Amino acid sequence: SQQGEEDPQALSIQEGENATMNCSYKTSINNLQWYRQNSGRGLVHLILIRSNEREKHSGRLRVTLDTSKKSSSLLITASRAADTASYFCATDANQGGKLIFGQGTELSVKP
Amino acid sequence: GAGVSQSPRYKVAKRGQDVALRCDPISGHVSLFWYQQALGQGPEFLTYFQNEAQLDKSGLPSDRFFAERPEGSVSTLKIQRTQQEDSAVYLCASIASANTGELFFGEGSRLTVL
């Protein structure tokens, strides 16, 4: 079973706009990670935020974590058509590296 | 190799056939994970190994599913007497440490059971 939920399930925006995806989870965690998946491909790691961190940046990505609300958000700024993909959050509950994934957000960026 | 390698990339099986899916993790990676991903869904955990030891197989859907990693490197996921509901992409991932960190995924093996 999935750890939590992501919303929206699908998001369609224009190039240059920002995209925000949200993730909620249920149990206490060691860290939370975001992954990207292009159609028909494997998942690629984007960013990891530890349970004692509140915000993290990597290039055009900004991730926040609120452990009191058991939620996280991923912001992609100045989106590009190449950002079109599915994005998944995944939680690590300190079980040997095992990750539990959400259902994902399908992002479409139109040129 | 440079990344996680999975084979075959595509497999079509008739209902009742046995299939074997192979995963070659990144050299030196301690832990290896198998996930099942249905169309339009997130990956669902199946099982994981730390070296050759299978530490968690709680996600395996039935006793028709079996995984092994006998020498702590290559792993095989075997599905016996395949059913239509087994149709999915099977993803393998490896991790450098034994505890936590980024997972490196292969491209997956897409299984279609007719």
Short mmCIF file of N, CA and C in Angstrom, two decimals, chain A residues 4-61:
data_model
loop_
_atom_site.label_atom_id
_atom_site.label_comp_id
_atom_site.label_asym_id
_atom_site.label_seq_id
_atom_site.Cartn_x
_atom_site.Cartn_y
_atom_site.Cartn_z
N GLY A 4 1.31 7.56 1.22
CA GLY A 4 0.51 8.77 1.32
C GLY A 4 -0.06 9.18 -0.01
N GLU A 5 -0.43 10.43 -0.08
CA GLU A 5 -1.09 10.91 -1.27
C GLU A 5 -0.37 12.11 -1.82
N GLU A 6 -0.48 12.27 -3.14
CA GLU A 6 0.06 13.46 -3.77
C GLU A 6 -1.07 14.19 -4.44
N ASP A 7 -0.94 15.50 -4.47
CA ASP A 7 -1.92 16.27 -5.21
C ASP A 7 -1.25 17.48 -5.82
N PRO A 8 -1.67 17.93 -7.00
CA PRO A 8 -2.75 17.28 -7.75
C PRO A 8 -2.29 15.99 -8.41
N GLN A 9 -3.22 15.19 -8.91
CA GLN A 9 -2.85 13.99 -9.64
C GLN A 9 -2.27 14.36 -10.99
N ALA A 10 -2.79 15.45 -11.56
CA ALA A 10 -2.29 15.92 -12.85
C ALA A 10 -2.25 17.43 -12.84
N LEU A 11 -1.25 17.99 -13.52
CA LEU A 11 -1.05 19.44 -13.55
C LEU A 11 -0.57 19.83 -14.94
N SER A 12 -1.26 20.80 -15.54
CA SER A 12 -0.87 21.25 -16.87
C SER A 12 -0.60 22.75 -16.82
N ILE A 13 0.60 23.16 -17.21
CA ILE A 13 0.98 24.57 -17.13
C ILE A 13 1.71 24.98 -18.41
N GLN A 14 1.93 26.28 -18.56
CA GLN A 14 2.69 26.80 -19.69
C GLN A 14 4.16 26.93 -19.30
N GLU A 15 5.00 26.81 -20.30
CA GLU A 15 6.43 27.02 -20.08
C GLU A 15 6.67 28.37 -19.41
N GLY A 16 7.57 28.39 -18.44
CA GLY A 16 7.88 29.62 -17.73
C GLY A 16 7.13 29.77 -16.43
N GLU A 17 6.00 29.07 -16.30
CA GLU A 17 5.24 29.12 -15.04
C GLU A 17 5.89 28.22 -14.01
N ASN A 18 5.47 28.43 -12.74
CA ASN A 18 5.94 27.57 -11.67
C ASN A 18 4.97 26.42 -11.46
N ALA A 19 5.50 25.28 -11.05
CA ALA A 19 4.67 24.10 -10.76
C ALA A 19 4.86 23.71 -9.31
N THR A 20 3.76 23.52 -8.60
CA THR A 20 3.83 23.08 -7.20
C THR A 20 3.09 21.78 -7.03
N MET A 21 3.76 20.82 -6.42
CA MET A 21 3.16 19.51 -6.14
C MET A 21 3.25 19.25 -4.65
N ASN A 22 2.22 18.64 -4.10
CA ASN A 22 2.15 18.39 -2.67
C ASN A 22 2.10 16.91 -2.37
N CYS A 23 2.62 16.56 -1.21
CA CYS A 23 2.69 15.17 -0.80
C CYS A 23 2.35 15.08 0.68
N SER A 24 1.48 14.15 1.04
CA SER A 24 1.21 13.92 2.47
C SER A 24 1.55 12.46 2.77
N TYR A 25 1.97 12.23 4.01
CA TYR A 25 2.35 10.87 4.40
C TYR A 25 1.80 10.58 5.79
N LYS A 26 1.98 9.33 6.24
CA LYS A 26 1.26 8.91 7.44
C LYS A 26 2.12 8.62 8.65
N THR A 27 3.34 8.12 8.44
CA THR A 27 4.14 7.70 9.59
C THR A 27 5.31 8.65 9.79
N SER A 28 6.02 8.50 10.89
CA SER A 28 7.22 9.31 11.11
C SER A 28 8.30 8.84 10.14
N ILE A 29 9.17 9.77 9.76
CA ILE A 29 10.12 9.48 8.70
C ILE A 29 11.54 9.88 9.09
N ASN A 30 12.50 9.28 8.41
CA ASN A 30 13.91 9.64 8.51
C ASN A 30 14.23 10.73 7.49
N ASN A 31 13.72 10.55 6.28
CA ASN A 31 13.85 11.57 5.25
C ASN A 31 12.74 11.40 4.23
N LEU A 32 12.60 12.38 3.37
CA LEU A 32 11.62 12.33 2.29
C LEU A 32 12.36 12.68 1.00
N GLN A 33 12.05 11.95 -0.07
CA GLN A 33 12.75 12.16 -1.33
C GLN A 33 11.74 12.40 -2.44
N TRP A 34 12.18 13.11 -3.45
CA TRP A 34 11.37 13.32 -4.66
C TRP A 34 12.10 12.70 -5.84
N TYR A 35 11.30 12.03 -6.69
CA TYR A 35 11.81 11.37 -7.88
C TYR A 35 11.01 11.82 -9.09
N ARG A 36 11.64 11.72 -10.21
CA ARG A 36 11.00 12.05 -11.49
C ARG A 36 11.02 10.81 -12.36
N GLN A 37 9.96 10.62 -13.16
CA GLN A 37 9.89 9.49 -14.07
C GLN A 37 9.36 9.94 -15.41
N ASN A 38 10.17 9.84 -16.44
CA ASN A 38 9.70 10.08 -17.80
C ASN A 38 8.98 8.83 -18.27
N SER A 39 8.06 9.00 -19.19
CA SER A 39 7.22 7.91 -19.65
C SER A 39 8.06 6.73 -20.12
N GLY A 40 7.78 5.55 -19.57
CA GLY A 40 8.47 4.34 -19.99
C GLY A 40 9.89 4.19 -19.48
N ARG A 41 10.27 5.04 -18.54
CA ARG A 41 11.64 4.99 -18.03
C ARG A 41 11.66 4.69 -16.53
N GLY A 42 12.84 4.52 -15.99
CA GLY A 42 12.97 4.34 -14.55
C GLY A 42 12.88 5.67 -13.81
N LEU A 43 12.92 5.60 -12.50
CA LEU A 43 12.83 6.82 -11.69
C LEU A 43 14.22 7.42 -11.49
N VAL A 44 14.26 8.73 -11.45
CA VAL A 44 15.51 9.46 -11.24
C VAL A 44 15.37 10.31 -9.98
N HIS A 45 16.33 10.19 -9.10
CA HIS A 45 16.31 10.95 -7.85
C HIS A 45 16.51 12.44 -8.12
N LEU A 46 15.68 13.27 -7.45
CA LEU A 46 15.82 14.72 -7.61
C LEU A 46 16.45 15.36 -6.37
N ILE A 47 15.87 15.05 -5.21
CA ILE A 47 16.29 15.77 -4.00
C ILE A 47 15.87 14.98 -2.77
N LEU A 48 16.64 15.08 -1.71
CA LEU A 48 16.36 14.42 -0.43
C LEU A 48 16.33 15.49 0.65
N ILE A 49 15.32 15.45 1.50
CA ILE A 49 15.24 16.38 2.63
C ILE A 49 15.10 15.55 3.90
N ARG A 50 15.93 15.85 4.89
CA ARG A 50 15.93 15.08 6.12
C ARG A 50 14.83 15.58 7.05
N SER A 51 14.48 14.76 8.02
CA SER A 51 13.37 15.10 8.90
C SER A 51 13.63 16.34 9.75
N ASN A 52 14.90 16.69 9.93
CA ASN A 52 15.22 17.88 10.74
C ASN A 52 15.43 19.12 9.87
N GLU A 53 15.17 19.01 8.58
CA GLU A 53 15.27 20.15 7.67
C GLU A 53 13.87 20.63 7.30
N ARG A 54 13.76 21.91 7.02
CA ARG A 54 12.45 22.47 6.67
C ARG A 54 12.37 22.87 5.20
N GLU A 55 13.52 23.18 4.61
CA GLU A 55 13.51 23.62 3.22
C GLU A 55 14.86 23.27 2.59
N LYS A 56 14.80 22.96 1.30
CA LYS A 56 16.03 22.64 0.59
C LYS A 56 15.88 23.08 -0.87
N HIS A 57 17.00 23.53 -1.45
CA HIS A 57 16.98 24.00 -2.83
C HIS A 57 17.99 23.21 -3.64
N SER A 58 17.64 23.00 -4.91
CA SER A 58 18.60 22.42 -5.85
C SER A 58 18.25 22.94 -7.23
N GLY A 59 19.05 23.88 -7.72
CA GLY A 59 18.75 24.47 -9.03
C GLY A 59 17.37 25.12 -9.03
N ARG A 60 16.51 24.70 -9.94
CA ARG A 60 15.15 25.25 -10.01
C ARG A 60 14.15 24.54 -9.09
N LEU A 61 14.64 23.64 -8.28
CA LEU A 61 13.78 22.89 -7.37
C LEU A 61 13.85 23.46 -5.96
#
